[in-house]
Tab-separated table of C-alpha atoms in Angstrom:
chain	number	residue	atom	x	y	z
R	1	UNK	CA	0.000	0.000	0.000
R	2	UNK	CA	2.702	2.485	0.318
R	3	UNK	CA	4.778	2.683	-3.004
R	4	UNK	CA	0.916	3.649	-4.481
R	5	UNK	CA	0.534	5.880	-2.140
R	6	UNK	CA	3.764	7.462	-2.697
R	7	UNK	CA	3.197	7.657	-6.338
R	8	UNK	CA	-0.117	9.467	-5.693
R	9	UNK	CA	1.500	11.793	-3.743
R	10	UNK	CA	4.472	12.669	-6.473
R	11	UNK	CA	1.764	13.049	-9.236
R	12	UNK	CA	-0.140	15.375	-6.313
R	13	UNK	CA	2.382	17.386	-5.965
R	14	UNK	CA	4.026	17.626	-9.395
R	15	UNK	CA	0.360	18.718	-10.890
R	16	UNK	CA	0.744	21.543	-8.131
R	17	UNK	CA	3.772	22.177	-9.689
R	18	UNK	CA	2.501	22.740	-12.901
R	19	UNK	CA	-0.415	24.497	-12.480
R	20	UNK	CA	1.563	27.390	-10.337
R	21	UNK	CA	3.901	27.248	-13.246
R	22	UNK	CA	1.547	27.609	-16.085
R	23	UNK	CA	-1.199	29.980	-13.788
R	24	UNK	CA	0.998	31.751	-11.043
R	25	UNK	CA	3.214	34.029	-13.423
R	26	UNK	CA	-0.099	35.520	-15.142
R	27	UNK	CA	-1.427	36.761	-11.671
R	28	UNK	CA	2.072	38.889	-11.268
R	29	UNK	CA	1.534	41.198	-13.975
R	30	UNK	CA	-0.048	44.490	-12.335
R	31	UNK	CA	-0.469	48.017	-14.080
R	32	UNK	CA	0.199	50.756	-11.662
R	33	UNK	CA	-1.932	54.008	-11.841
R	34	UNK	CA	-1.823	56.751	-9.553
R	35	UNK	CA	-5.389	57.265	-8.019
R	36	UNK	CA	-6.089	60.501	-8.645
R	37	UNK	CA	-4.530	63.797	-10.670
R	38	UNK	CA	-5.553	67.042	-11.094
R	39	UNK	CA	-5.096	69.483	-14.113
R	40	UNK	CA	-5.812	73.319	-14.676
R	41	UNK	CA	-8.334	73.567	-18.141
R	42	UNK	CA	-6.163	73.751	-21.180
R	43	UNK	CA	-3.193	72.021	-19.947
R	44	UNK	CA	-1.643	68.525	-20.548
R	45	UNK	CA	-1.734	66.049	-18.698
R	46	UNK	CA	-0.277	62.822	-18.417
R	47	UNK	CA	-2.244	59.804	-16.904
R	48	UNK	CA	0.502	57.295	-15.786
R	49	UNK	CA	0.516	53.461	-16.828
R	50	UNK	CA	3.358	51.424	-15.622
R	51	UNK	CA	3.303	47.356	-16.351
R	52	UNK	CA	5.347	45.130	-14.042
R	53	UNK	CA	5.950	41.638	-15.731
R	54	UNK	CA	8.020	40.145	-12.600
R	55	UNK	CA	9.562	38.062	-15.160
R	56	UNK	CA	6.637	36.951	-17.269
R	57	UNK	CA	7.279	36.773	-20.711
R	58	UNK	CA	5.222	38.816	-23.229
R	59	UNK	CA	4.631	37.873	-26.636
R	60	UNK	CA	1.738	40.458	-27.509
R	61	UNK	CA	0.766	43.457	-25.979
R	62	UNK	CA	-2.678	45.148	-26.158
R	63	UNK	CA	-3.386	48.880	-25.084
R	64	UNK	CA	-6.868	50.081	-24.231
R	65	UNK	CA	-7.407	52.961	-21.942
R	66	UNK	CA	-11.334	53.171	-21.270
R	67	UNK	CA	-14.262	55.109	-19.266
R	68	UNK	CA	-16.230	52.678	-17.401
R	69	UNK	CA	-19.472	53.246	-15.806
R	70	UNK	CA	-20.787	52.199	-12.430
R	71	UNK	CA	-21.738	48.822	-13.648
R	72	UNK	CA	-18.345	48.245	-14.891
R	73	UNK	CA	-19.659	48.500	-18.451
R	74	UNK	CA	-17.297	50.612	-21.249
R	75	UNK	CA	-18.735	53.802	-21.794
R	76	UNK	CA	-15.856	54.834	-24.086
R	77	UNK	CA	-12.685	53.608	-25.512
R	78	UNK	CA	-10.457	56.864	-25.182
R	79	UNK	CA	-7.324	55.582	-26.902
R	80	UNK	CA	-6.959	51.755	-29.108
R	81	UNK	CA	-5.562	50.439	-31.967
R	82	UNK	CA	-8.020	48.275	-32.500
R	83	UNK	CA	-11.328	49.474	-31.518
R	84	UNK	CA	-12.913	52.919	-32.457
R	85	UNK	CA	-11.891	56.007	-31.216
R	86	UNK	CA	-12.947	58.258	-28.451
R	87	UNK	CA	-16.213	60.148	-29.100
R	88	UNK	CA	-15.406	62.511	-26.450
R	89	UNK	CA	-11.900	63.529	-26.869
R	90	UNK	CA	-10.085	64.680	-30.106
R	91	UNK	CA	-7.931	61.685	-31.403
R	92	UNK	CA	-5.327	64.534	-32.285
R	93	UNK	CA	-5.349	65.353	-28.553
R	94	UNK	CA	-4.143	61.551	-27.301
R	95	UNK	CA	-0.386	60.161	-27.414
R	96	UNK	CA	1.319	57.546	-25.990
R	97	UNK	CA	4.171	58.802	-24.062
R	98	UNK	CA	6.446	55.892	-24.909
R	99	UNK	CA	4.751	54.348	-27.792
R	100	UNK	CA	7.402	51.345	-28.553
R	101	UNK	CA	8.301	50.885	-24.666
R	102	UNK	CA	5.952	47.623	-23.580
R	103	UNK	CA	6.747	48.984	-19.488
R	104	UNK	CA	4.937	52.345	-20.073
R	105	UNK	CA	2.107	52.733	-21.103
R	106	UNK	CA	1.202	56.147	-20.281
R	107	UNK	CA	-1.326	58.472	-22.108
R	108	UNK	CA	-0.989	61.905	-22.408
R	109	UNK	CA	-4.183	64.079	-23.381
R	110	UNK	CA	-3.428	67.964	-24.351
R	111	UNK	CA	-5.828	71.053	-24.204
R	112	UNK	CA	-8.158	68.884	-21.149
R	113	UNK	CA	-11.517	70.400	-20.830
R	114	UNK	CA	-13.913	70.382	-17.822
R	115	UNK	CA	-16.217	67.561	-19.598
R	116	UNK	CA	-12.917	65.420	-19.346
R	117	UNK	CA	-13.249	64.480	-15.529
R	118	UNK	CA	-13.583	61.190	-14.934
R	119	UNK	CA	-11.492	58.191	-14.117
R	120	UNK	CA	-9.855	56.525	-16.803
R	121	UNK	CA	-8.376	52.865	-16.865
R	122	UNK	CA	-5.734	51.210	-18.655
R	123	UNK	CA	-6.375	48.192	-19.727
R	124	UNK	CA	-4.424	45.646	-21.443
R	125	UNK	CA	-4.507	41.948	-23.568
R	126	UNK	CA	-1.565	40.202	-23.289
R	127	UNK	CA	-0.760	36.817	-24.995
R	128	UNK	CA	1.515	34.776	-22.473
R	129	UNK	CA	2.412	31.796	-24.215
R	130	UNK	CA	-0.548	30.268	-25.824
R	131	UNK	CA	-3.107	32.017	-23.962
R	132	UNK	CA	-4.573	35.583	-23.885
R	133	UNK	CA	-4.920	37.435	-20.768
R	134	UNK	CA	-6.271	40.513	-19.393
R	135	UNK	CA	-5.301	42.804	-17.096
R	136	UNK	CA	-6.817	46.344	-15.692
R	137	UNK	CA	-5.637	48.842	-13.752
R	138	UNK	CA	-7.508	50.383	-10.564
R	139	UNK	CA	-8.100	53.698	-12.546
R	140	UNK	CA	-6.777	57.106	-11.884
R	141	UNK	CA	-9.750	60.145	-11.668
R	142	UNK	CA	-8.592	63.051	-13.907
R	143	UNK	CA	-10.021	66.455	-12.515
R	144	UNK	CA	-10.394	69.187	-14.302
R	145	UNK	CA	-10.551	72.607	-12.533
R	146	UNK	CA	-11.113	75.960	-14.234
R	147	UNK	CA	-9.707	78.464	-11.600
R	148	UNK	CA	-8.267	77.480	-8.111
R	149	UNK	CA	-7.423	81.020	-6.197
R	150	UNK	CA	-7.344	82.813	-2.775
R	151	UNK	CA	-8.026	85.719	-1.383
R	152	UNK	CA	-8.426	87.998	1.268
R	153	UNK	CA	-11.487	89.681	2.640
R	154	UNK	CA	-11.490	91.570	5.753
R	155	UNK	CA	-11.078	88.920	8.695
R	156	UNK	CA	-11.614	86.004	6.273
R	157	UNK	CA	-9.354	84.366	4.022
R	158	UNK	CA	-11.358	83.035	0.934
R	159	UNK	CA	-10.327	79.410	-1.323
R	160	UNK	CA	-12.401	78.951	-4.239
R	161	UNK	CA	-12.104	75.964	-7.386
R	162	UNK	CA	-14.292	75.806	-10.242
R	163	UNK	CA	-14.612	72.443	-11.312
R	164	UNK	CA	-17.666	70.782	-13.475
R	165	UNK	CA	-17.949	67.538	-11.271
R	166	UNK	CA	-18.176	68.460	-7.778
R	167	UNK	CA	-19.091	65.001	-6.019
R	168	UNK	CA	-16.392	63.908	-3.659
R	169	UNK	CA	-14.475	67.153	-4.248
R	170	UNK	CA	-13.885	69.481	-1.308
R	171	UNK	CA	-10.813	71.969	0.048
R	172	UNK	CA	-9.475	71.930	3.443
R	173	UNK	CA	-7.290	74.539	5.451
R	174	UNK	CA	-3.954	73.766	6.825
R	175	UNK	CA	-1.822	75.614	9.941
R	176	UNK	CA	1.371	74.980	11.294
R	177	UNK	CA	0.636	71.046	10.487
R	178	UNK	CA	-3.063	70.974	11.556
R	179	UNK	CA	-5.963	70.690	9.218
R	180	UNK	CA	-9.202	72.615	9.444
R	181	UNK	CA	-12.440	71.039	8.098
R	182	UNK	CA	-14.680	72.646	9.911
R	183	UNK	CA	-14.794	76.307	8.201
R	184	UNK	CA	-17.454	77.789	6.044
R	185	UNK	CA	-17.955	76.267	2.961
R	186	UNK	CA	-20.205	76.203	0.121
R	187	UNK	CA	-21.271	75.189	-3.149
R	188	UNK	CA	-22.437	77.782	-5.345
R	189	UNK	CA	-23.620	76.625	-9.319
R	190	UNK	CA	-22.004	78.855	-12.269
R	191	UNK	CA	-24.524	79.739	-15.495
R	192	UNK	CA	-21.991	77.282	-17.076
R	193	UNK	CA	-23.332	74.323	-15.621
R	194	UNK	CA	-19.918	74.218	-13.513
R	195	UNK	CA	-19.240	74.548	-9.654
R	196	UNK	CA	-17.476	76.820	-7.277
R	197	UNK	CA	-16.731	75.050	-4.147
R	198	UNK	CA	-15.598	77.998	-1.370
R	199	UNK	CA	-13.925	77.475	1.807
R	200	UNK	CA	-13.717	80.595	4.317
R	201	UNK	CA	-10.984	80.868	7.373
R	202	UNK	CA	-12.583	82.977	9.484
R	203	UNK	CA	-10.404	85.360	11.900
R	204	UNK	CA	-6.945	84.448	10.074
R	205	UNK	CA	-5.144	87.371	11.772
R	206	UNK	CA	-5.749	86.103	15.278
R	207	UNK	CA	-2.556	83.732	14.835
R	208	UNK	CA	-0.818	87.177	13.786
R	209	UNK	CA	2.245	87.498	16.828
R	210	UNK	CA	5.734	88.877	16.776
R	211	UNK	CA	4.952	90.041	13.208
R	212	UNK	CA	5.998	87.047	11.869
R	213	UNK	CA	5.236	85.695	8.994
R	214	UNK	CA	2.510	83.055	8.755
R	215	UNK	CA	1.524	80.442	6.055
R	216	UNK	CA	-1.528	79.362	5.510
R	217	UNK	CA	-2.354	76.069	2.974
R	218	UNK	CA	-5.712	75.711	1.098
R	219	UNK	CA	-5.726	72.305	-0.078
R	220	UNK	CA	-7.845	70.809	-2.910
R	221	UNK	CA	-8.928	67.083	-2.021
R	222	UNK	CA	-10.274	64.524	-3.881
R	223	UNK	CA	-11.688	61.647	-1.756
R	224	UNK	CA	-9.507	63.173	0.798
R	225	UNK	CA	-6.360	62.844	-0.982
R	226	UNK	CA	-4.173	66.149	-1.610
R	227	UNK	CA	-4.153	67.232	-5.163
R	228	UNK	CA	-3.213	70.806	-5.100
R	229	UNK	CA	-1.812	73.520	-2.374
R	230	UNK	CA	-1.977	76.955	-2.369
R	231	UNK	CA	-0.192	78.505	-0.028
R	232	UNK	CA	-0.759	82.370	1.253
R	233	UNK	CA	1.839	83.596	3.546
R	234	UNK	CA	1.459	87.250	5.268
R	235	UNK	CA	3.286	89.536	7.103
R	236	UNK	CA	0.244	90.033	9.639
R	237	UNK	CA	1.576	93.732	9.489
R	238	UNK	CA	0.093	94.861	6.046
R	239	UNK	CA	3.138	94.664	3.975
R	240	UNK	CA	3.715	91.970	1.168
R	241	UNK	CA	1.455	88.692	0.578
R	242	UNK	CA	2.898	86.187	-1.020
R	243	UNK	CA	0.559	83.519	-3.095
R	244	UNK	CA	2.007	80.205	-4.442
R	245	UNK	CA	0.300	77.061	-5.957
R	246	UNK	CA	1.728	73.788	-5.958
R	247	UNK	CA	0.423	70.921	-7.841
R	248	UNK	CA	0.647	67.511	-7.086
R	249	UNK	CA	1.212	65.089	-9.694
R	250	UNK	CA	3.044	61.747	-10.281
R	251	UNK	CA	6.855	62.278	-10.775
R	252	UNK	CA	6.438	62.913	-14.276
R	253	UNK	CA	4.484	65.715	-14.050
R	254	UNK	CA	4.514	68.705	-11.795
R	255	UNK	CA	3.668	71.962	-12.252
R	256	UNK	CA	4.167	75.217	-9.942
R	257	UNK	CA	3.107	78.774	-10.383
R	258	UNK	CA	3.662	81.740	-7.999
R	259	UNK	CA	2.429	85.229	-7.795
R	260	UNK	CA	3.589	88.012	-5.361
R	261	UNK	CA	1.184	90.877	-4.332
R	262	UNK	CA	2.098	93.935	-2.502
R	263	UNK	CA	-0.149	95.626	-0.338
């Protein structure tokens, strides 16, 4: 009874074996998107793609970078070779960013519009040996904004974004480290069937001491992750107010514009 035994448990383990050989290296592949970007109207923008093989080998690779709905179903096919093209976004408007490097598969799309917002995924066939296989990235949300600016008005200082999609979408207020939620805020429609979300820090100039100057951050959140800064740092004794915004993108693009008002 034990040499059968034995033998079943060789051809046990040897069809483990195989099936981890000829299954496990498909379930390594993974395309890498950051989850979400944000870009000023007019701009490019580059939504990132990177494929890790671990080692598999490729013979074929298919790009798609799509718009899915809620139900997971394709609303539009924004850049293929082999499907048609987007019906929402010039063709002239979409290039690869490495078109003959099989690791990156990035997208960039110039002059983005507010009617661009929404997540895109990127989405690829891949023929491993004999088989086809697909894989699909988590999706990075592109948002569009029209105007992102602060100012000051008497005891408050003032953050405002104009953005077309305003659903999970909000600004927060930032101090010496700490954030402030808790402000006046509001959502105000534009006769352009856009938003402006506002955010109001009351009673800025009560951290005003020494004269010193002081720094305060309106950031621009998406699902609660940072997207944008802007940064207003004053005097507190009427002399020169410095404005800054900082944009946070993937590595590969970054962006940062400044402007310097005197009082």
């Amino acid at each position: 009874m034990q040499v059968p035994q034995r033998r079943i448990m060789f051809f046990y383990f040897a069809i483990l074996l195989l099936l981890r050989k000829l299954g496990g290296g498909h379930c390594t592949v993974t395309l890498l998107q950051p989850p979400a970007i944000a870009a000023i109207r007019g701009s490019s923008v580059n939504l990132s793609c990177q494929m890790q093989l671990n080692g598999v080998k490729v013979d074929r690779v298919n790009l798609y970078w799509l718009i899915r709905d809620g139900n997971n179903k394709i609303k539009d096919f924004v850049h293929s070779s082999t499907k048609p093209t987007s019906t929402r976004i010039n063709n002239s408007r979409l290039r690869l960013v490495y078109p003959d490097f099989i690791n990156d598969l990035s997208l960039t799309i110039d002059d983005v519009q507010p009617s661009y917002t929404e997540t895109y995924k990127c989405e690829t066939s891949l023929l491993i040996g004999q088989q086809s296989q697909i894989f699909t990235g988590n999706g990075t949300y592109l948002l569009v904004y029209e105007e992102f600016r602060t100012f000051k008005n008497h005891s408050d200082i003032v953050c405002q974004v104009k953005v077309q999609v305003p659903q999970n979408v909000d600004l927060v207020w930032e101090f010496q480290g700490q954030e402030y939620d808790s402000v006046s805020s509001s959502l105000i429609p534009s006769p352009d069937n856009s938003y402006w979300i506002v955010s109001a820090l009351s009673n800025w100039n009560q951290w005003c001491q020494n004269q010193q100057n002081k720094t305060f951050t309106c950031k621009l959140r998406y699902m609660e992750q940072s997207l944008m800064e802007r940064n207003i740092q004053d005097t507190c004794a009427g002399g020169e107010t410095c404005r800054h915004l900082i944009q946070h993108h993937s590595p590969s693009f970054s962006t940062s514009l400044y402007w310097v008002i005197r009082s």
